[in-house]
Short mmCIF file of C-alpha atoms and ligand atoms in Angstrom, two decimals:
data_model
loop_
_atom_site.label_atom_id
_atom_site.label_comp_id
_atom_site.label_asym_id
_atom_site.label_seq_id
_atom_site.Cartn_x
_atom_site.Cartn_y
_atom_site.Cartn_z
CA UNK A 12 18.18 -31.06 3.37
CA UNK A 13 14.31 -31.37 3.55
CA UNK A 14 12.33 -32.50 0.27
CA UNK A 15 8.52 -31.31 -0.74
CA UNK A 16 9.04 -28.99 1.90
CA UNK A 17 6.32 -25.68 2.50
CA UNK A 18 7.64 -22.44 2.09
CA UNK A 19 4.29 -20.87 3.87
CA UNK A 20 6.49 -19.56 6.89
CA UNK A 21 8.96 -18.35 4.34
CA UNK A 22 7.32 -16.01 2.29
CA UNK A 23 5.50 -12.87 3.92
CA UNK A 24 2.65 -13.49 1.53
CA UNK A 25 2.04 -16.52 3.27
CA UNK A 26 1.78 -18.80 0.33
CA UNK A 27 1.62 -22.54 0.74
CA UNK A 28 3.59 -23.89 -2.22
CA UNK A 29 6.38 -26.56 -1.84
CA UNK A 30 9.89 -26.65 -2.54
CA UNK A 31 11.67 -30.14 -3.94
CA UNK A 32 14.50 -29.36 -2.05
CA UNK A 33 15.24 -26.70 0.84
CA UNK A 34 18.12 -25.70 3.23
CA UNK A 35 19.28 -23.21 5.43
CA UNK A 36 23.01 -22.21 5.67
CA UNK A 37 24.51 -20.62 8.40
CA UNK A 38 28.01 -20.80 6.96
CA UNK A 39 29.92 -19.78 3.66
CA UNK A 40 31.19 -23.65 3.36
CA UNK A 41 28.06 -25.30 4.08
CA UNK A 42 26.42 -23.00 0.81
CA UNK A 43 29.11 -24.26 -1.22
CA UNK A 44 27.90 -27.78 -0.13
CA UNK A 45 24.54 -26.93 -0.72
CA UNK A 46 25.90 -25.56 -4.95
CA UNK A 47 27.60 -28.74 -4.89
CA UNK A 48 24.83 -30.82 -4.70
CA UNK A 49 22.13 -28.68 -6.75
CA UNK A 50 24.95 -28.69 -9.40
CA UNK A 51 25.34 -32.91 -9.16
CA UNK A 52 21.63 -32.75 -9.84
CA UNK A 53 20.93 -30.19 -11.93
CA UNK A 54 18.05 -28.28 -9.83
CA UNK A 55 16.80 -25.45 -10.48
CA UNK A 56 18.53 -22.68 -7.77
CA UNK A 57 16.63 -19.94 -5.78
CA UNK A 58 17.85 -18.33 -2.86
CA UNK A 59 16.10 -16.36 0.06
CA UNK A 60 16.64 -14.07 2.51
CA UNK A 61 13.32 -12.66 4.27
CA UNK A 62 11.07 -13.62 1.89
CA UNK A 63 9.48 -10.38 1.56
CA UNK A 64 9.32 -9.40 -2.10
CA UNK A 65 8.15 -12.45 -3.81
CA UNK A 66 5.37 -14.19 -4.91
CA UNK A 67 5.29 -17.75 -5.39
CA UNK A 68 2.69 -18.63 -7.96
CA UNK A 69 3.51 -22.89 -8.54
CA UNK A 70 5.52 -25.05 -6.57
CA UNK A 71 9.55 -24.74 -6.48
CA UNK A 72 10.83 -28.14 -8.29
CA UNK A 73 14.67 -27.28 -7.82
CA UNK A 74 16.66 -26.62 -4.31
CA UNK A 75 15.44 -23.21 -2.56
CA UNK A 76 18.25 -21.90 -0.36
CA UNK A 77 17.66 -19.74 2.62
CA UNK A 78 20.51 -17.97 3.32
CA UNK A 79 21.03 -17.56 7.15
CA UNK A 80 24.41 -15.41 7.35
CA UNK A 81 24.99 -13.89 10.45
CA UNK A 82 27.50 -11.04 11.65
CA UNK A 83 27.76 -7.48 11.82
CA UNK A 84 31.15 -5.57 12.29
CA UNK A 85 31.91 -1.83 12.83
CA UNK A 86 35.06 -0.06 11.68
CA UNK A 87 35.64 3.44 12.57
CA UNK A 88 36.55 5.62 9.19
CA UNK A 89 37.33 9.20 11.31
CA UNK A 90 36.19 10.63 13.60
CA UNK A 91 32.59 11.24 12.35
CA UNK A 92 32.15 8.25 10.14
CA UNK A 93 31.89 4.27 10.31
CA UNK A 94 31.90 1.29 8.24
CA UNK A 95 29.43 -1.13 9.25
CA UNK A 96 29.20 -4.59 7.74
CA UNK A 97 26.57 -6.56 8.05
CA UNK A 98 26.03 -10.32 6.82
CA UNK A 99 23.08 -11.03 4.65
CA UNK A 100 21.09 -13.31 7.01
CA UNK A 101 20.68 -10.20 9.42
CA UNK A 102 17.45 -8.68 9.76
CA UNK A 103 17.02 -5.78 8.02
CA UNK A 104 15.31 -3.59 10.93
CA UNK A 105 17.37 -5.12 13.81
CA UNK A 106 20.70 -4.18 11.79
CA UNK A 107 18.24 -0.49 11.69
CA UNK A 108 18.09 -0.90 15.84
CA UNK A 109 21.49 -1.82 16.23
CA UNK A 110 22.40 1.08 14.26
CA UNK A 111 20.94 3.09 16.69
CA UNK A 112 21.70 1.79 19.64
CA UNK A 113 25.27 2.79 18.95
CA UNK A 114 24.00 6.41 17.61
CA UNK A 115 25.42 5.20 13.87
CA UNK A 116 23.27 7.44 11.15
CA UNK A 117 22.17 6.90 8.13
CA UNK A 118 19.60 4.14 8.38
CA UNK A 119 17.06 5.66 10.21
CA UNK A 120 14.68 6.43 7.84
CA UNK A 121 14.36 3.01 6.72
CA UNK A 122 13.36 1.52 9.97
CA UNK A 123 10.57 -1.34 9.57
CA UNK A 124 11.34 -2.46 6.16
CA UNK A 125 10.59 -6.46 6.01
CA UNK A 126 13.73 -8.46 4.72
CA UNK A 127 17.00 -9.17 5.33
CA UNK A 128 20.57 -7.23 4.61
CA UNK A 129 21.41 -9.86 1.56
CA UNK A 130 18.06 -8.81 -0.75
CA UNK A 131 18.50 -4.97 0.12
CA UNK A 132 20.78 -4.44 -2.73
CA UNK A 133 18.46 -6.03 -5.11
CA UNK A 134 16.00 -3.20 -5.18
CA UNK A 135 17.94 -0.49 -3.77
CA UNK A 136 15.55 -0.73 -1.06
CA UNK A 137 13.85 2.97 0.08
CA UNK A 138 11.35 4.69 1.67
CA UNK A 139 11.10 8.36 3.15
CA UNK A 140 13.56 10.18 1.28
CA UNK A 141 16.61 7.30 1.42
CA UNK A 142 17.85 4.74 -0.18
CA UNK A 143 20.47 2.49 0.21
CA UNK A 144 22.79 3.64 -2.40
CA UNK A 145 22.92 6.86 -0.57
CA UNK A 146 25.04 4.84 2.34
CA UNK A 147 26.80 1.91 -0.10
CA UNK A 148 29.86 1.25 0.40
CA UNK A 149 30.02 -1.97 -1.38
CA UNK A 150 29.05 -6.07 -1.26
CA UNK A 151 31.00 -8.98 -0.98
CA UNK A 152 29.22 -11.58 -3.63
CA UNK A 153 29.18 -15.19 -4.65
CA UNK A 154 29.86 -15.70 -8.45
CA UNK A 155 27.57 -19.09 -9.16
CA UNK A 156 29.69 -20.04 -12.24
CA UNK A 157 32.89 -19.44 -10.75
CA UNK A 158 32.46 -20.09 -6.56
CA UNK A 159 34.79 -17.05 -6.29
CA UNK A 160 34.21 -14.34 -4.22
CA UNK A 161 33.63 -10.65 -5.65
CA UNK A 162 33.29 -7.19 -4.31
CA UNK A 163 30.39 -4.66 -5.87
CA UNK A 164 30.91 -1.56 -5.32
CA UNK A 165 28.41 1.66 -5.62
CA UNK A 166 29.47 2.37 -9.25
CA UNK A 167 28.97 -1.39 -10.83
CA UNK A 168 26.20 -2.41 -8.63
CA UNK A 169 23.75 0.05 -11.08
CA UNK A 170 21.46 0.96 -8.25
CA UNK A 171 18.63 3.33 -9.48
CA UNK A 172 14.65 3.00 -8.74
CA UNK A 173 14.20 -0.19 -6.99
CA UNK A 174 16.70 -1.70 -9.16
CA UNK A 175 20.09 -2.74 -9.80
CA UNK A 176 22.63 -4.72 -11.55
CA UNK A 177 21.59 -7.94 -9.55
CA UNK A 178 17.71 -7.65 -10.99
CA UNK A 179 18.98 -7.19 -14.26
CA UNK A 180 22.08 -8.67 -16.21
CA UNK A 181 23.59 -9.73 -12.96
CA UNK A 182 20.25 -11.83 -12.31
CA UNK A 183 20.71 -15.64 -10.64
CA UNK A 184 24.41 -14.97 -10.94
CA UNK A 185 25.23 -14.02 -7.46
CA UNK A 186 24.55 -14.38 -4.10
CA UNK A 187 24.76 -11.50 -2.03
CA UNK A 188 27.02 -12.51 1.17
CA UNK A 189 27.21 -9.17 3.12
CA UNK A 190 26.69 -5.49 2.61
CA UNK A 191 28.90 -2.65 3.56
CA UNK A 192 27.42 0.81 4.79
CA UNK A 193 29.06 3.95 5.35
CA UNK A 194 27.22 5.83 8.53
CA UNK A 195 27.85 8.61 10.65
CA UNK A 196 29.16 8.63 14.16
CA UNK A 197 28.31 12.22 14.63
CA UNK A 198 26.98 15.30 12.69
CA UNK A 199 24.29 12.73 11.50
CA UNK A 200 22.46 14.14 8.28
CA UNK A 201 18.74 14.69 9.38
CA UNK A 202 16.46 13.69 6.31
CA UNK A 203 12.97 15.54 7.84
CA UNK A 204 11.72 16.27 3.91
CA UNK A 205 9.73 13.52 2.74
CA UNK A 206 5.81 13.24 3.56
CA UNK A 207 4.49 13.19 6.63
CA UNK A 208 7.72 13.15 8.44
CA UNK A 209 8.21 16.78 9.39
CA UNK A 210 4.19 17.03 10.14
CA UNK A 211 4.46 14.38 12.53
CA UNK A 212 7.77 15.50 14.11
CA UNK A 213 6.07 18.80 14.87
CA UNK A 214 2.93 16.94 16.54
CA UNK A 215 5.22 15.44 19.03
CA UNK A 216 6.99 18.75 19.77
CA UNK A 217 10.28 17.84 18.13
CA UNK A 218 12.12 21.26 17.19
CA UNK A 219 15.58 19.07 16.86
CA UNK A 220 15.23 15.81 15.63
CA UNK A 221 17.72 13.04 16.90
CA UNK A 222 18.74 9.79 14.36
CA UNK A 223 16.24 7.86 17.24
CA UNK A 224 13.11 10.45 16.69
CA UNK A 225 13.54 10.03 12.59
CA UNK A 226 13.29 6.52 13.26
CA UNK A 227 10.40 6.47 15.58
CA UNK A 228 8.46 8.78 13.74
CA UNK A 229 9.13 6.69 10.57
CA UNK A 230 7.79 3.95 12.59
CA UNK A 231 4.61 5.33 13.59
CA UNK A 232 4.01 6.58 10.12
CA UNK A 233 4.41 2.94 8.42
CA UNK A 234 2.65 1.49 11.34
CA UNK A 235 -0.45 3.35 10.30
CA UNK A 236 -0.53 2.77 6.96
CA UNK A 237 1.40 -0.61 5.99
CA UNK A 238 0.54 -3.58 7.19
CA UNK A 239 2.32 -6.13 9.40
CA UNK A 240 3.20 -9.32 7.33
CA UNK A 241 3.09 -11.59 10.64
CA UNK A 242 -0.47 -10.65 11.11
CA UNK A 243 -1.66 -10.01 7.00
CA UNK A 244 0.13 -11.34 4.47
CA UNK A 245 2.05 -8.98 2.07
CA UNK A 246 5.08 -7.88 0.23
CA UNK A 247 4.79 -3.99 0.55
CA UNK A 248 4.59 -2.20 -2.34
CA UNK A 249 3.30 -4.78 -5.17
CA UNK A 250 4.10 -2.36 -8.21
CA UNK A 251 6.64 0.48 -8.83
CA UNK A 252 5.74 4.16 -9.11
CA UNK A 253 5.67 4.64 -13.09
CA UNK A 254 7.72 7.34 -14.45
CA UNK A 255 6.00 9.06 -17.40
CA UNK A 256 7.45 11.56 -20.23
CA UNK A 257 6.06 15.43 -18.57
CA UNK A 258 4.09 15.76 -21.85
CA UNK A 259 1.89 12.80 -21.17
CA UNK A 260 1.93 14.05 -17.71
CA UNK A 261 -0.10 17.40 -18.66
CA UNK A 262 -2.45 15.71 -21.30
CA UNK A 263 -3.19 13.87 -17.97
CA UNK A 264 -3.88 16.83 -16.07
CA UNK A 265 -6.18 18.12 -18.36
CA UNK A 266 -8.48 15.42 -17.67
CA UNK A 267 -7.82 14.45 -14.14
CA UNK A 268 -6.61 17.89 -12.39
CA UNK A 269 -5.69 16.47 -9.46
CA UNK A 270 -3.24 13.96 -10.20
CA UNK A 271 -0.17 14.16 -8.16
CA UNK A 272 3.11 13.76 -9.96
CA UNK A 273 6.70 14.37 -9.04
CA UNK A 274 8.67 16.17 -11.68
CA UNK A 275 12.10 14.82 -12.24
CA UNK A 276 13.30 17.20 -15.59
CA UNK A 277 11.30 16.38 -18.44
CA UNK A 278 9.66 13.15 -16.55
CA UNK A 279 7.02 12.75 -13.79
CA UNK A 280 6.69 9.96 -11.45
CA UNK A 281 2.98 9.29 -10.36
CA UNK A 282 2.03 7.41 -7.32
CA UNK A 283 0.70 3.90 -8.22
CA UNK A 284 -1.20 3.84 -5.13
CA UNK A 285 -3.27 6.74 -6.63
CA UNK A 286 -4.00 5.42 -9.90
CA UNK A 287 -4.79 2.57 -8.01
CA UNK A 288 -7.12 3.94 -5.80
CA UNK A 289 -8.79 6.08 -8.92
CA UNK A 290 -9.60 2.59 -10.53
CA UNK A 291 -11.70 2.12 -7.50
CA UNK A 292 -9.37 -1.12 -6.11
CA UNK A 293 -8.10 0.52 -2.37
CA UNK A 294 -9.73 -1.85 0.18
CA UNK A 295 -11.86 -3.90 -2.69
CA UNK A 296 -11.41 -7.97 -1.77
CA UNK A 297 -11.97 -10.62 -4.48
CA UNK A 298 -11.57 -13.87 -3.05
CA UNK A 299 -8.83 -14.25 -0.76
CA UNK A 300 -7.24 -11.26 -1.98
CA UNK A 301 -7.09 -7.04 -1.35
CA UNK A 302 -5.92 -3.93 -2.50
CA UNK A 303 -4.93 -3.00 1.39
CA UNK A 304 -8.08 -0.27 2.28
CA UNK A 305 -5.01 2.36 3.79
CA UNK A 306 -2.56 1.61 1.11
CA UNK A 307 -3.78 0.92 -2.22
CA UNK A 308 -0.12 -0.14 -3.91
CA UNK A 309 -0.22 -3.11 -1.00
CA UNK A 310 -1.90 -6.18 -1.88
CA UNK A 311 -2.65 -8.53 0.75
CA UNK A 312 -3.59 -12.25 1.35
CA UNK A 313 -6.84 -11.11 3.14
CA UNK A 314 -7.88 -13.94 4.57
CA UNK A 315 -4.38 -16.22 4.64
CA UNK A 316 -5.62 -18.81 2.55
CA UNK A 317 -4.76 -17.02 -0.79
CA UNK A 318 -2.92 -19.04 -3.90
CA UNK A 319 -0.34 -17.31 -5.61
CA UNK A 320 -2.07 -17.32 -8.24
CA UNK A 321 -4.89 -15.68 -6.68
CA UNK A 322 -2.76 -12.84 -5.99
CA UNK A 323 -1.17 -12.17 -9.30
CA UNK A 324 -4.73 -12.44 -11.14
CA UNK A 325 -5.51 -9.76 -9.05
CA UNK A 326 -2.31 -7.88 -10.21
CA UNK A 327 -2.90 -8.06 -13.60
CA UNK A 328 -6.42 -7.01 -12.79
CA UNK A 329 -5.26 -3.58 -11.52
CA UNK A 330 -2.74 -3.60 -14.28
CA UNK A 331 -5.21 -3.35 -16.90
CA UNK A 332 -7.30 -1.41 -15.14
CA UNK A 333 -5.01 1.44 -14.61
CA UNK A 334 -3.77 1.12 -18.26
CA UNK A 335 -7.63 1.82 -19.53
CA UNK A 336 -7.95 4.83 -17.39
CA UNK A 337 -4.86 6.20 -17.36
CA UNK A 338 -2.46 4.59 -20.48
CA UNK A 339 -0.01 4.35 -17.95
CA UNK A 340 1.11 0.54 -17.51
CA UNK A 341 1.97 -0.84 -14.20
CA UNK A 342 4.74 -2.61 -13.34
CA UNK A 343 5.00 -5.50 -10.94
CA UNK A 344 7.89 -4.57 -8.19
CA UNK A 345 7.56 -8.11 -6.74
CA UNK A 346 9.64 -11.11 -7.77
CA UNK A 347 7.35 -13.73 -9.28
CA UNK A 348 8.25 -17.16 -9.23
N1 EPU B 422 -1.71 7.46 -2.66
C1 EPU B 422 -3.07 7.43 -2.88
N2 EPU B 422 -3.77 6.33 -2.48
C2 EPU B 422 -3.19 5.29 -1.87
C3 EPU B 422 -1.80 5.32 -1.64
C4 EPU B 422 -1.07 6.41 -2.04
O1 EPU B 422 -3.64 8.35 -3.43
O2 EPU B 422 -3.90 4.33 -1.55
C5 EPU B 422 -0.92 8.63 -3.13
C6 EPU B 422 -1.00 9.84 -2.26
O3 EPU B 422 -1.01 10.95 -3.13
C7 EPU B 422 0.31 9.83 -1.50
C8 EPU B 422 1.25 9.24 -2.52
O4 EPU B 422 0.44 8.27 -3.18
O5 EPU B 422 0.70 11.13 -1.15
C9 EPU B 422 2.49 8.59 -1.96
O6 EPU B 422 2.13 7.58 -1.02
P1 EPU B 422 3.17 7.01 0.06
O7 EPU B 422 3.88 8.13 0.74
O8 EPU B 422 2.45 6.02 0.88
O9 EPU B 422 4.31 6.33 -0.81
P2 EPU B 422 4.27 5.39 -2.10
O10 EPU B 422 4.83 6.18 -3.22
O11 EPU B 422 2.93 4.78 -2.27
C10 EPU B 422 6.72 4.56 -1.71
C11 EPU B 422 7.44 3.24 -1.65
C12 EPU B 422 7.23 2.57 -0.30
C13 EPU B 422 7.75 3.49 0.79
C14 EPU B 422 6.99 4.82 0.68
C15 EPU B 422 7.52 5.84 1.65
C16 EPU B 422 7.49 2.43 -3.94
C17 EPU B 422 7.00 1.40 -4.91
N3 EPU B 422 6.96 2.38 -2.71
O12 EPU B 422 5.31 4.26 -1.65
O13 EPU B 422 8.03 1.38 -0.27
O14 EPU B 422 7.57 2.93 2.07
O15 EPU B 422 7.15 5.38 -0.66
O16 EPU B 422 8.78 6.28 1.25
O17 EPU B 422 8.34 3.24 -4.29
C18 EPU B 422 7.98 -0.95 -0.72
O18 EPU B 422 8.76 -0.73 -1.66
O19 EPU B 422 7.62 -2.12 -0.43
C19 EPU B 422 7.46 0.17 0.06
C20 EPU B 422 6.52 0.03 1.00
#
């Protein structure tokens, strides 16, 4: 147990603040330990995996948990699909790789997401056309109040846009031990749809993509546009894409014809990053903070000295901005703490 200890390395903003209490547990008993003595105390809890969608804006005075988990285990289904458990202390990418290696789909196009296995249920974690409720099998959990184990499944974990049951109602109830995907061994669905992937599989000459070439391109394509929390601090996307009523949508239009929007029935969903970039933030540094200059929706700790503080003035910042020009209001995607 370490006390006033800095959770800089632990946070892919790269925030200095300090933690009363912190541990790392590599085994289910040795978290129990750690419940034990945040409970003879009464501390505050907070638990983390990779660090890599939250924002620290004070100091932690309570005992911050990182939970170190390790293990991943393949069952065969049939003959063309696979259950593959993973712990959540794994790495979210290398569980990706691993994947891979052993020609499991189903993953692929979510290679280079920051974070570990535990947090990907939070948000429902996505990016080019998949998310991970479209592999969920289920999660083994932690109930805080009772120390029993539980299983989520797809249906009461409540995944839908960046969100589920453990960001709303279920919040600070559970820890997430390990995470249960279903992938295929062969016949591996090929998801080529979404943005640039199809353009850039065609640049390299790929008529028939392979699990391995979704991957790489998906690589390539984040590589170019996101950047890399070891060398700028960031948390991806800072706010969701806002989902407006397809009415508001077209008054929109009228006065900005260019607006991109995604219709989903009678709603639209607009990219932040746009409205963003229309308020004139992509790139624009105040302090020790950006809107990232290739990805507006990204803010970064420009220089790696920002506060937390620093970074969520800038937030609300863009937040009004974009709700004077557009009416549309922002939200944060980001856990703040
Ligand atoms: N755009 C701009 N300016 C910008 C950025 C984006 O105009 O500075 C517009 C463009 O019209 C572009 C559109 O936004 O075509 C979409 O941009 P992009 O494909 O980069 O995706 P996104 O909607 O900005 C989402 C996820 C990302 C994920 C990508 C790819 C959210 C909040 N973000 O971003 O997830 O990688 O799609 O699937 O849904 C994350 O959650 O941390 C994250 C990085």
């Amino acid at each position: 147990m370490h006390e006033n200890f800095s959770l800089k390395p632990y946070n892919t903003f790269g925030v200095d603040v300090k933690a009363r209490y912190f541990t790392e547990i590599n085994t289910i008993e040795a978290l129990q330990e750690a419940l034990r003595f945040s409970n003879n105390n009464r501390l505050p809890l907070l638990f983390l995996g990779g660090g890599s969608n939250i924002l620290f804006t004070r100091d932690f005075d309570g005992l911050v948990i990182k939970l170190n988990l390790k293990g991943i285990s393949i069952q065969p289904l049939n003959e063309n699909e696979v259950l593959v458990t993973a712990k959540a202390g794994e790495n979210w990418h290398e569980l990706v790789m691993f994947c891979l290696d052993k020609n499991l789909g189903g993953l692929e196009n979510l290679s280079l997401i920051p974070g570990n296995v535990g947090t990907s249920p939070m948000q429902n974690i996505g990016a080019y056309g998949t998310e991970i409720k479209d592999i969920f099998v289920n999660c083994s959990v932690l109930n805080l109040e009772t120390l029993e184990t539980e299983i989520f499944d797809l249906e009461k974990c409540r995944f839908g846009y960046r969100d589920s049951i453990f960001k709303q109602e279920g919040k600070g109830k559970y820890v997430i031990l390990e995470v249960t995907f279903k992938l295929t061994a062969q016949n591996h669905n090929i998801k080529t749809e979404y943005g640039a992937i199809k353009s850039e599989l065609e640049k390299s000459g790929i008529e028939s993509p392979t699990i391995r070439d979704v991957s790489n391109v998906v690589i390539s394509i984040r590589q170019s546009k996101l950047p890399d929390p070891k060398e700028t601090g960031n948390a991806g996307s800072f706010f969701k894409n806002p989902t407006i009523p397809l009415t508001q949508f077209e008054a929109l239009q009228q006065k900005f014809e260019n607006i991109p929007g995604y219709p989903n029935g009678d709603a639209v969903k607009v990219p932040a990053g746009w409205l963003i970039e229309q308020c004139g933030w992509k790139g624009k540094q105040i302090g020790n903070v950006a809107s990232h200059p290739l990805q507006a929706l990204v803010i970064v700790n420009a220089t790696g000295e920002a506060t937390g503080k620093e970074i969520y003035d800038l937030s609300t910042e863009i937040i009004n901005s974009v709700k004077e020009k557009f009416g549309i209001e922002l939200e944060r995607e980001v856990n703040i703490v």
